[in-house]
PDB file of C-alpha atoms and ligand atoms in Angstrom:
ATOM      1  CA  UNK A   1      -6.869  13.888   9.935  1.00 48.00           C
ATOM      2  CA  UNK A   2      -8.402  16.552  12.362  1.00 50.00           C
ATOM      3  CA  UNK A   3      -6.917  19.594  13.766  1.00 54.00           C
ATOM      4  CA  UNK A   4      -3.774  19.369  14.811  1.00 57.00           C
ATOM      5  CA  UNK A   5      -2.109  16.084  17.392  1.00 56.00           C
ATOM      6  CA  UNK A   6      -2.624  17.136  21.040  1.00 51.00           C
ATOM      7  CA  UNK A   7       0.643  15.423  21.242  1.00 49.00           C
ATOM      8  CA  UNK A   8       3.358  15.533  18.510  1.00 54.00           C
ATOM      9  CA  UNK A   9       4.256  12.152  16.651  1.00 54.00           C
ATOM     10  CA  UNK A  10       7.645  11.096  16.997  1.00 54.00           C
ATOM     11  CA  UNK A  11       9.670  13.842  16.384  1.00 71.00           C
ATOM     12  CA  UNK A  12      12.652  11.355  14.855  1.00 90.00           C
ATOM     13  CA  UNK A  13      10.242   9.318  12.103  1.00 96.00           C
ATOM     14  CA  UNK A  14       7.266  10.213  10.680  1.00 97.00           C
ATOM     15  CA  UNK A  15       4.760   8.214  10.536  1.00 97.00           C
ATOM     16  CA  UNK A  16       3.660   9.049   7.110  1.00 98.00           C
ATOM     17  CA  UNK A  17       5.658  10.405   4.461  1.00 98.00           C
ATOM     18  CA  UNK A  18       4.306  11.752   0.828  1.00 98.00           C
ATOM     19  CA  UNK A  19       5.763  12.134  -2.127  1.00 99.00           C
ATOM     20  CA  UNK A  20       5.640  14.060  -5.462  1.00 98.00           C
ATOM     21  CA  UNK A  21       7.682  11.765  -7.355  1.00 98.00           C
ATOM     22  CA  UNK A  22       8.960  14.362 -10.171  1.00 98.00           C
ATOM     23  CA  UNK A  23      11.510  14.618 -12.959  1.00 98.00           C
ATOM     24  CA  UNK A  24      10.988  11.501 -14.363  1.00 98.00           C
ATOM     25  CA  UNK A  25      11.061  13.303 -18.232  1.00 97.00           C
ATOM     26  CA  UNK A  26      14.216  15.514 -17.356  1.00 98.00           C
ATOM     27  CA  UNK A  27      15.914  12.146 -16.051  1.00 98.00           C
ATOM     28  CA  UNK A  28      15.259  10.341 -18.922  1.00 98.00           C
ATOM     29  CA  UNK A  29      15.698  13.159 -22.007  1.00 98.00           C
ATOM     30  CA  UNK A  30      19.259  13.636 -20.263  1.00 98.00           C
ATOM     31  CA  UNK A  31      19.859  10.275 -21.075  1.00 98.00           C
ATOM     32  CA  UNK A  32      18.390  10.761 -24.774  1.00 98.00           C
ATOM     33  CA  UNK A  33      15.628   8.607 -24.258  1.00 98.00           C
ATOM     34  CA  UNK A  34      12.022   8.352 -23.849  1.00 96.00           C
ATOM     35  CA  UNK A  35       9.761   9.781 -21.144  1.00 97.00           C
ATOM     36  CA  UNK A  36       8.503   6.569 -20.482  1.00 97.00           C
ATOM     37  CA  UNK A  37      11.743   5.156 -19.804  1.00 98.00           C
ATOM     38  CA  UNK A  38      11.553   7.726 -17.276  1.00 98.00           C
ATOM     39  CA  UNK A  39       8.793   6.499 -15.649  1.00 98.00           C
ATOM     40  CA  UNK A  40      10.302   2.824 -15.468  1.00 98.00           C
ATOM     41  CA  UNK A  41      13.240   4.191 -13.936  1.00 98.00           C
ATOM     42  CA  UNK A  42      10.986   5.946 -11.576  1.00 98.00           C
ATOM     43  CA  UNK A  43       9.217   2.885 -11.029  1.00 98.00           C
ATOM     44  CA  UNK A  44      12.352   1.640  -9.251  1.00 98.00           C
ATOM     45  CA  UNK A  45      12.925   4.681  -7.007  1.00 98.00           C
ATOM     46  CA  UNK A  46       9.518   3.730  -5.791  1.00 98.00           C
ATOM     47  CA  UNK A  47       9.994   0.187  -4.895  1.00 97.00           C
ATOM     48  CA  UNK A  48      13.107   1.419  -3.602  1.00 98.00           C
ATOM     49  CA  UNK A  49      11.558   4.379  -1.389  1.00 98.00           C
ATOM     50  CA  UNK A  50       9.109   1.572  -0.330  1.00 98.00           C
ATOM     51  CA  UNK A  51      11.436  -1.035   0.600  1.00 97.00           C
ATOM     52  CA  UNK A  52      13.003   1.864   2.782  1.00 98.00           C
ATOM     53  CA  UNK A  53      10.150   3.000   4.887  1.00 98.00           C
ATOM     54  CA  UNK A  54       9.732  -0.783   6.128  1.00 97.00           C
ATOM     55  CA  UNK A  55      13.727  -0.207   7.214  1.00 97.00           C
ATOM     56  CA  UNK A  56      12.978   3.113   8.735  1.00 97.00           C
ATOM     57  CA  UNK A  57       9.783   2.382  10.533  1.00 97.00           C
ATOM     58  CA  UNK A  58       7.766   5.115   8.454  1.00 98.00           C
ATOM     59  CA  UNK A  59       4.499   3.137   8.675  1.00 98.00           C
ATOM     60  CA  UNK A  60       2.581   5.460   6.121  1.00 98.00           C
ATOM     61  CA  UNK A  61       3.826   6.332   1.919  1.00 98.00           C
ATOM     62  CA  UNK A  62       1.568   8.388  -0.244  1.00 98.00           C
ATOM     63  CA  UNK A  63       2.774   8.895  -3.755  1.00 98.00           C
ATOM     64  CA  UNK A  64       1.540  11.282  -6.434  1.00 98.00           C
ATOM     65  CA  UNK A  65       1.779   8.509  -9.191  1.00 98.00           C
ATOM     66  CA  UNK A  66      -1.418  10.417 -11.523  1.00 97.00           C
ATOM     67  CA  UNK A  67      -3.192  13.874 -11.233  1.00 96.00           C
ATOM     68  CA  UNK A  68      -6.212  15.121 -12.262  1.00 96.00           C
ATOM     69  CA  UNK A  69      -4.125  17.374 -14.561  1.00 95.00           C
ATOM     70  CA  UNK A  70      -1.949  14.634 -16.275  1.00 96.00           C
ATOM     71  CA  UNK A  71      -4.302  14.212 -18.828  1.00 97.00           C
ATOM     72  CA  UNK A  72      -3.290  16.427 -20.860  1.00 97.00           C
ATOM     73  CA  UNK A  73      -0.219  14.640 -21.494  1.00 96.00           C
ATOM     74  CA  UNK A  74       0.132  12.724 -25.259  1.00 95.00           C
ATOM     75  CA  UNK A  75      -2.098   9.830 -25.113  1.00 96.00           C
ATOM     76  CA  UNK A  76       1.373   7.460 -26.053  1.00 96.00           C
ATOM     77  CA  UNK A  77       2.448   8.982 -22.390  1.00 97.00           C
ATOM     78  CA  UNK A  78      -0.897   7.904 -20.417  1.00 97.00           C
ATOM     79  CA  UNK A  79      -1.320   4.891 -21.841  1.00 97.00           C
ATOM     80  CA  UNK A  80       2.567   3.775 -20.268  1.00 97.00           C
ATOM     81  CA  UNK A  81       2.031   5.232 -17.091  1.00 98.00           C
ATOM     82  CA  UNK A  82      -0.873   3.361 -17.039  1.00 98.00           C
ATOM     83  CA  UNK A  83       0.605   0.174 -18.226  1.00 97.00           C
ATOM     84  CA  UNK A  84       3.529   0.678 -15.363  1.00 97.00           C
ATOM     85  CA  UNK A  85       0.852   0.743 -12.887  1.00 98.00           C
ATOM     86  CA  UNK A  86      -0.770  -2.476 -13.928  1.00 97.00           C
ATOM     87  CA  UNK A  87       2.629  -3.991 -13.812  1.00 96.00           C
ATOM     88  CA  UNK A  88       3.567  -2.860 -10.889  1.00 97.00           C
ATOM     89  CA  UNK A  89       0.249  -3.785  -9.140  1.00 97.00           C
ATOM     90  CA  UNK A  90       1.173  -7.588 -11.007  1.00 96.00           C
ATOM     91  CA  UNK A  91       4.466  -7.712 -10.227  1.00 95.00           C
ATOM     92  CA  UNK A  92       5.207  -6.443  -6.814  1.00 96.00           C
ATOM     93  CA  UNK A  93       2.003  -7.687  -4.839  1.00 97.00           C
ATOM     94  CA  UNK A  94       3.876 -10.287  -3.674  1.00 97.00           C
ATOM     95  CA  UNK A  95       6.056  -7.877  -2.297  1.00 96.00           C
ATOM     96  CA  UNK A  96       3.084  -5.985  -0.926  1.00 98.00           C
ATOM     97  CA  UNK A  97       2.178  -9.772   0.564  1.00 98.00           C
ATOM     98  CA  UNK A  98       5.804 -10.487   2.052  1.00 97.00           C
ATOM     99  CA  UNK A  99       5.907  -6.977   3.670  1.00 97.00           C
ATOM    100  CA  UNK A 100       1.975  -6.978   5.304  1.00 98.00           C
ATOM    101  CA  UNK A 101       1.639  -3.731   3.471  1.00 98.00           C
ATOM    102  CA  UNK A 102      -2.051  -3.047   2.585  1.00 98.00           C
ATOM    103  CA  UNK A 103      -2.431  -0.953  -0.362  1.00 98.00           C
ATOM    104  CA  UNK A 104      -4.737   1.797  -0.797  1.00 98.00           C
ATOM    105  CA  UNK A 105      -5.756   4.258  -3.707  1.00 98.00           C
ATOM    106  CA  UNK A 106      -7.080   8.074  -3.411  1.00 98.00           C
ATOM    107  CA  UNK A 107      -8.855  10.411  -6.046  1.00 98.00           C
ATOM    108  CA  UNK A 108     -11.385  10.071  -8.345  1.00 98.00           C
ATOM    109  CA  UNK A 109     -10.881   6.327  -9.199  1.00 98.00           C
ATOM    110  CA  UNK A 110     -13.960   5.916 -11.234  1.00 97.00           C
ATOM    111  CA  UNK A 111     -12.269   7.945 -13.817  1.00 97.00           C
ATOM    112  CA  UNK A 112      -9.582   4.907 -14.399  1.00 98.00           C
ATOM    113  CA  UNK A 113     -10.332   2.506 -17.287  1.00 97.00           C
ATOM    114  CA  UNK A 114     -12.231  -0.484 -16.317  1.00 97.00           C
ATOM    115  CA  UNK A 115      -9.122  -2.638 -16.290  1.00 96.00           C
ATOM    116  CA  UNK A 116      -6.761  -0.621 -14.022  1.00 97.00           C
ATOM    117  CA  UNK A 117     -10.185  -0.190 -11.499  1.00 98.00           C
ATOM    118  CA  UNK A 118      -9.980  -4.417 -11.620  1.00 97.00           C
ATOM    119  CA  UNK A 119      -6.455  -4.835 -10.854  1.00 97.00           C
ATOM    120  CA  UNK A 120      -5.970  -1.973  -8.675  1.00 98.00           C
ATOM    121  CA  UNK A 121      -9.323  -3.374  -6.297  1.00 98.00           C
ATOM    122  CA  UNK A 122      -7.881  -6.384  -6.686  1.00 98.00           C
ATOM    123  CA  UNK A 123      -4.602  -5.969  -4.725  1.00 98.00           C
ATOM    124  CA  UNK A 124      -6.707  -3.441  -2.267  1.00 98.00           C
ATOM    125  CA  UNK A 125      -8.645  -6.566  -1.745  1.00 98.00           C
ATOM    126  CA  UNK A 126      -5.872  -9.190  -1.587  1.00 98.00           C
ATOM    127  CA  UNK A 127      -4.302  -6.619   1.162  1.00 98.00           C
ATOM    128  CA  UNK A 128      -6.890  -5.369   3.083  1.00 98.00           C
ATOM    129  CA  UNK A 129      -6.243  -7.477   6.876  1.00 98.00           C
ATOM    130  CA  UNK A 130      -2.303  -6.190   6.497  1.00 98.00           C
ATOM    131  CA  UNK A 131      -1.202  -3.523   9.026  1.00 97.00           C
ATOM    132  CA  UNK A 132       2.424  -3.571   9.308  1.00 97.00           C
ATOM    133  CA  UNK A 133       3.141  -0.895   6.055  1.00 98.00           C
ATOM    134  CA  UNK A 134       0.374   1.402   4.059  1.00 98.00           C
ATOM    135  CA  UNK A 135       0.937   2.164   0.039  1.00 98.00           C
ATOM    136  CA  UNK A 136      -1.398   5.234  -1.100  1.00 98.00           C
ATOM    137  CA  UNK A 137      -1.009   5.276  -4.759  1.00 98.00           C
ATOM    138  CA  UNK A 138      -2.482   9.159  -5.527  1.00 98.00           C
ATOM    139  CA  UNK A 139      -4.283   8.294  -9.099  1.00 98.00           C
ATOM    140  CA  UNK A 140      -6.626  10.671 -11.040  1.00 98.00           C
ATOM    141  CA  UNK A 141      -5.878  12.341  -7.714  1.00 98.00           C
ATOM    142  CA  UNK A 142      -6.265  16.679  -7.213  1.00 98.00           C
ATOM    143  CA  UNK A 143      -6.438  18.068  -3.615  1.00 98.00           C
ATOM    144  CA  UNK A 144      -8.934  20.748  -4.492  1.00 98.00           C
ATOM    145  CA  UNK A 145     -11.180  17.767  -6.371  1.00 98.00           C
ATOM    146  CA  UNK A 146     -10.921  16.035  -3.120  1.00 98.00           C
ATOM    147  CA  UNK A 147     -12.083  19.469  -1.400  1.00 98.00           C
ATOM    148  CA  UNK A 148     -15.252  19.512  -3.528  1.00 98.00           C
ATOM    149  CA  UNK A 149     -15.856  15.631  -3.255  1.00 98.00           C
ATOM    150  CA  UNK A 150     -16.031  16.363   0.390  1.00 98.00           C
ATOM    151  CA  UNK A 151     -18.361  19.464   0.008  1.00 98.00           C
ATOM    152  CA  UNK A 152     -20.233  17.438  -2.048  1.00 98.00           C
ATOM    153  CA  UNK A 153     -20.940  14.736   0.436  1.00 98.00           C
ATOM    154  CA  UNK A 154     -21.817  17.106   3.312  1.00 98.00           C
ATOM    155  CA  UNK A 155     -24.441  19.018   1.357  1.00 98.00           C
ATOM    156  CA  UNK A 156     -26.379  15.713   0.464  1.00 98.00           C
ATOM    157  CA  UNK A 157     -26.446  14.747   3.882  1.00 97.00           C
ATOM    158  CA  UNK A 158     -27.925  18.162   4.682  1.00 97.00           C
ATOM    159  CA  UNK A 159     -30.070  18.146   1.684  1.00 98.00           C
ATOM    160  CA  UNK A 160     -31.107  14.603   3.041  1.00 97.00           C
ATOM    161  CA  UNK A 161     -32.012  16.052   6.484  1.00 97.00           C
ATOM    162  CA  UNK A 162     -28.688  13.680   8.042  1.00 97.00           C
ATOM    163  CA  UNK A 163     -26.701  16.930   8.945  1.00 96.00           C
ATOM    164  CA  UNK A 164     -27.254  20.223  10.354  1.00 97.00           C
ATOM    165  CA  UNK A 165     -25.231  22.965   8.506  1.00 97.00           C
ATOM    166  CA  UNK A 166     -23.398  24.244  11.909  1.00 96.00           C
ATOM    167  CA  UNK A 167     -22.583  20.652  12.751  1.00 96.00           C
ATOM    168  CA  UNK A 168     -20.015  20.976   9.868  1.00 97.00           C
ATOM    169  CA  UNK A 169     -16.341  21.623  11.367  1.00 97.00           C
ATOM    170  CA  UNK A 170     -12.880  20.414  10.432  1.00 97.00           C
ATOM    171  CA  UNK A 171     -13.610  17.266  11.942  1.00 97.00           C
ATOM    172  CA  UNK A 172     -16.819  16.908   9.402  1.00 97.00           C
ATOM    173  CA  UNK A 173     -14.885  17.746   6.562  1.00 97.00           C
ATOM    174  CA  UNK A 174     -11.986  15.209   7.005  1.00 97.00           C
ATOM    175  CA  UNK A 175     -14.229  12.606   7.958  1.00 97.00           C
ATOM    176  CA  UNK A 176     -15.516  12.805   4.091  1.00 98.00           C
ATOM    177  CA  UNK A 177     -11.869  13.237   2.692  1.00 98.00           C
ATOM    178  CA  UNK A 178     -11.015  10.413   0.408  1.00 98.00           C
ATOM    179  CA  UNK A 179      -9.148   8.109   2.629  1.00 98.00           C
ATOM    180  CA  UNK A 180     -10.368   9.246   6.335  1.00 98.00           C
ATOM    181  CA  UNK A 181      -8.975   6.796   8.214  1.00 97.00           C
ATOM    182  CA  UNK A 182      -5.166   7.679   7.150  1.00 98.00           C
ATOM    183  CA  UNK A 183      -3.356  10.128   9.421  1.00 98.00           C
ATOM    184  CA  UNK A 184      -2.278  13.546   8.073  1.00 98.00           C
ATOM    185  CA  UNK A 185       1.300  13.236   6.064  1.00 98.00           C
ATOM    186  CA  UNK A 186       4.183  14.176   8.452  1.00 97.00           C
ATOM    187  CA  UNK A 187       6.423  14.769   5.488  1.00 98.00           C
ATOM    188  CA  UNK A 188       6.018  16.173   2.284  1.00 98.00           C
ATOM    189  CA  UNK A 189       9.189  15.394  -0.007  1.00 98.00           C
ATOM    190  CA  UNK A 190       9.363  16.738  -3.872  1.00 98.00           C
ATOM    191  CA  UNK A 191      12.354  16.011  -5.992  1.00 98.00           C
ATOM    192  CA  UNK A 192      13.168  17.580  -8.938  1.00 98.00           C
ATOM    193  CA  UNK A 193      13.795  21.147  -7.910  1.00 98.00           C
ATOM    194  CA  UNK A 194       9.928  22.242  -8.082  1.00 97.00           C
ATOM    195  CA  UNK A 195       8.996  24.128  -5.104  1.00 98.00           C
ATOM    196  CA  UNK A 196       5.229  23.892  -5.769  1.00 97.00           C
ATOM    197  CA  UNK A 197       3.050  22.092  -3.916  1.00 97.00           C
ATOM    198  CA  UNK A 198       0.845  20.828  -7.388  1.00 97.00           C
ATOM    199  CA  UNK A 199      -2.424  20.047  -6.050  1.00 98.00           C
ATOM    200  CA  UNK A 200      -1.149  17.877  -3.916  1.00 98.00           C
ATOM    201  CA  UNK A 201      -2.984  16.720  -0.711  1.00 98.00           C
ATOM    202  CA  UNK A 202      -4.039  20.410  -0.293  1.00 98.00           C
ATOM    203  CA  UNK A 203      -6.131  19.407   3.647  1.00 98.00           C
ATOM    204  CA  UNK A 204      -3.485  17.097   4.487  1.00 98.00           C
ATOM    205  CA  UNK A 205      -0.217  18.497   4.050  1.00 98.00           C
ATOM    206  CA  UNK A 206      -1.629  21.842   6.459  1.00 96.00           C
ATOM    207  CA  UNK A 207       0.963  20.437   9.091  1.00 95.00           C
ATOM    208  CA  UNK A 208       3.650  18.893   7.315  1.00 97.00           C
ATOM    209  CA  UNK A 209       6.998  19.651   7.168  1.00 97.00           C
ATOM    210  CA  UNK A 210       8.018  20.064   3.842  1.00 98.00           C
ATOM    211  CA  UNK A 211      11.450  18.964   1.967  1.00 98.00           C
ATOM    212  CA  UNK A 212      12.311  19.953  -1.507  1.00 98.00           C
ATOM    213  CA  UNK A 213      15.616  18.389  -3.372  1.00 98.00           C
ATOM    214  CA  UNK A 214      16.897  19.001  -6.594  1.00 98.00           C
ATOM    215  CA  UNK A 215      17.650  15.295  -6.981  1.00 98.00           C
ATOM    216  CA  UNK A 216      15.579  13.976 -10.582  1.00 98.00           C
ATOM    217  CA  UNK A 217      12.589  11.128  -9.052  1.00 98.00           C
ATOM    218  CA  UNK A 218      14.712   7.892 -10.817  1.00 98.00           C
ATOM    219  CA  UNK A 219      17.752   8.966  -9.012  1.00 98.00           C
ATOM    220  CA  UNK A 220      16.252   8.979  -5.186  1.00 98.00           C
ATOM    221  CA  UNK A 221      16.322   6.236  -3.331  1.00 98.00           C
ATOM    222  CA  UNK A 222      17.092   4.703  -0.452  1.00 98.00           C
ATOM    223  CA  UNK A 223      20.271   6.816   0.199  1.00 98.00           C
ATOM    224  CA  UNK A 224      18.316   9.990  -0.612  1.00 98.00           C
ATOM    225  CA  UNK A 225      15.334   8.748   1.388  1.00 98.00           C
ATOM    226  CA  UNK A 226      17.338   8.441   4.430  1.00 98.00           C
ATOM    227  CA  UNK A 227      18.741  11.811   3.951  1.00 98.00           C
ATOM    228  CA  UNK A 228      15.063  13.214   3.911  1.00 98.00           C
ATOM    229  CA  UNK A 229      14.353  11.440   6.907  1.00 98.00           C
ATOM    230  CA  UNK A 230      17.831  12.914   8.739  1.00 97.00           C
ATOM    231  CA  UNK A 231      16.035  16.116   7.810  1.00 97.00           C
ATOM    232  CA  UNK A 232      12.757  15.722   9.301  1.00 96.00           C
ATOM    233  CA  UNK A 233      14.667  14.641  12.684  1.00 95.00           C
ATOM    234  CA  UNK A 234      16.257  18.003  12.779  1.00 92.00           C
ATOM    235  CA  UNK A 235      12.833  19.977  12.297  1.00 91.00           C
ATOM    236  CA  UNK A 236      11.043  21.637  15.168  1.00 77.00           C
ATOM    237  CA  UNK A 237       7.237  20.686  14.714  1.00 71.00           C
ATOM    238  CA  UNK A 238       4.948  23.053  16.655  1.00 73.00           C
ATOM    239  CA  UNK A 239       1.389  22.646  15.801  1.00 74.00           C
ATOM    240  CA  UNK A 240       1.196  26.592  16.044  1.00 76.00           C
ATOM    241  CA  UNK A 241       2.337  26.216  19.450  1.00 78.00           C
ATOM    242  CA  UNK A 242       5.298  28.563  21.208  1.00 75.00           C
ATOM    243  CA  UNK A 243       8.770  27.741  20.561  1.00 69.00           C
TER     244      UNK A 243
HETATM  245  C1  FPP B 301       6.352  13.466 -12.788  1.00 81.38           C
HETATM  246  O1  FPP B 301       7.549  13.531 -13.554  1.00 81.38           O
HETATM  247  C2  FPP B 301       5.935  12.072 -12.666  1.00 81.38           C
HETATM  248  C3  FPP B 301       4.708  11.597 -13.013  1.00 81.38           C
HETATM  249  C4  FPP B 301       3.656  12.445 -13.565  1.00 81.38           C
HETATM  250  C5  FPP B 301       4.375  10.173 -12.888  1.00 81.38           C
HETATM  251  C6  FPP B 301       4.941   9.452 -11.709  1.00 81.38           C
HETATM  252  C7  FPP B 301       4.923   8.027 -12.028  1.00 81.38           C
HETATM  253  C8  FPP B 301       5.890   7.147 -11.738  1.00 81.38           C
HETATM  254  C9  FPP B 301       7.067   7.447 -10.901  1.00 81.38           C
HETATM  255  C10 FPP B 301       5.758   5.787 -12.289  1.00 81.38           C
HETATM  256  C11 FPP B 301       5.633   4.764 -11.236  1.00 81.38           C
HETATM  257  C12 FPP B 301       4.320   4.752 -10.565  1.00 81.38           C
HETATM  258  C13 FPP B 301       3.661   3.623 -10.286  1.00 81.38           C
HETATM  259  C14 FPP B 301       2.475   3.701  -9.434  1.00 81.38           C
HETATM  260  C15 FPP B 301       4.106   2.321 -10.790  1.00 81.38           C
HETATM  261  P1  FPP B 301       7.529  14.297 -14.936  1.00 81.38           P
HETATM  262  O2  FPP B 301       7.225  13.303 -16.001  1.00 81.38           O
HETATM  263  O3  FPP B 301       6.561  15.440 -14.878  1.00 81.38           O
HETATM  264  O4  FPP B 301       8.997  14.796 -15.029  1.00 81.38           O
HETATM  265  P2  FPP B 301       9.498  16.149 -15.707  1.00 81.38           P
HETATM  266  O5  FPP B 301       8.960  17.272 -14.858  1.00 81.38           O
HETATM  267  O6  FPP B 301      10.974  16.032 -15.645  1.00 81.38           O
HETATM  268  O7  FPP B 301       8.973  16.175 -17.105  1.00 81.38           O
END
């Protein structure tokens, strides 16, 4: 991440899509039931969405699977997500292993219980040598948290005498971003009808296209994805360049 690409990505694929997966509760109270049931279903829009970018050649997915903000939700609603994470870190690393897709987590991780940490370093671990696909699961994730965290770092290194205060640029700054080594989103997708950008990825997204679709999360996959991705292909990205 840095100031903008001298030179455009592909303009057909991007290399890195992310995604606020939302409408998981609407989905599932249309259908009567629970909002975790919701979440299951959305569960299989991501292993769907996943499956997809290997198809497509989009080399990067980051998903907003847990803000900093979700919290607040009843403690019957954490505790599933939670539980759907651990499963899905269980049951689909061998996916993860079949694919060569390395997984990767951003936010403030030490704020997960001890035994989503172990699984979740676990499959980081287990992954770590793959190249050909990236997961990002977003977890305990905000975008202005991430901001500070970064702040945070580059004062102590001043305070420590490591860094001179006009040495800090953009290039600084992303450098102490969670995950530096992961190029800057492309594409930004929400579902659900939300036009809001939630926190999300707040330095990253400053170049991405955006898409919004009214589709519910559970209900997107791979035919939606590919629509999204028909999308991008049409957009004109500039870089605050001339058309
Ligand atoms: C937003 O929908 C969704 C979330 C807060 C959680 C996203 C989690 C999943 C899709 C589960 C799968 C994730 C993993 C990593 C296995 P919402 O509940 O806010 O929907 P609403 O706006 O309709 O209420």
């Amino acid at each position: 991440m840095t100031p903008p690409p001298a030179k455009p990505p592909s303009p057909e694929v991007p290399r890195h899509v992310a995604i606020i997966m939302d409408g998981n509760g609407r989905w599932a109270s249309q259908r009567g039931k629970s909002r975790l049931f919701g979440h299951r279903a959305g569960a299989e829009s991501l292993r769907a969405v996943l499956r997809a970018c290997r198809d497509h050649g989009v080399d990067y997915l980051t998903v907003y699977a847990f803000s900093t903000e979700n919290w607040v939700r009843p403690k019957a609603e954490v505790d599933g997500l939670m539980s759907l994470l651990r499963t899905f870190l269980r049951r689909d690393e061998h996916e993860l292993h079949e694919n060569e897709v390395r997984l990767h987590a951003t936010g403030r991780l030490e704020g997960l219980s001890p035994g989503v940490r172990k699984e979740l370093f676990r499959v980081i671990e287990a992954t770590r040598n793959y190249d050909k696909g990236h997961l990002i699961l977003a977890l305990n994730y905000g975008g202005r948290t991430e901001i500070v965290d970064a702040a945070c770092a580059l004062a102590r290194k001043v305070q420590a005498g490591e860094l001179e205060p006009e040495a800090i640029d953009e290039a600084a700054l992303s450098a102490h971003m969670y995950l530096p080594e992961i190029p800057d989103p492309d594409l930004m997708i929400r579902t659900s009808g939300e036009l809001r950008l939630s926190n999300f990825l707040l330095w990253e997204l400053s170049y991405a296209e955006f898409y919004f679709t009214e589709t519910l999360w559970p209900d997107f996959r791979e035919e939606q994805f590919a629509e999204a991705l028909a999308a991008y292909a049409e957009r004109s990205r500039r870089f605050g360049a001339p058309s």
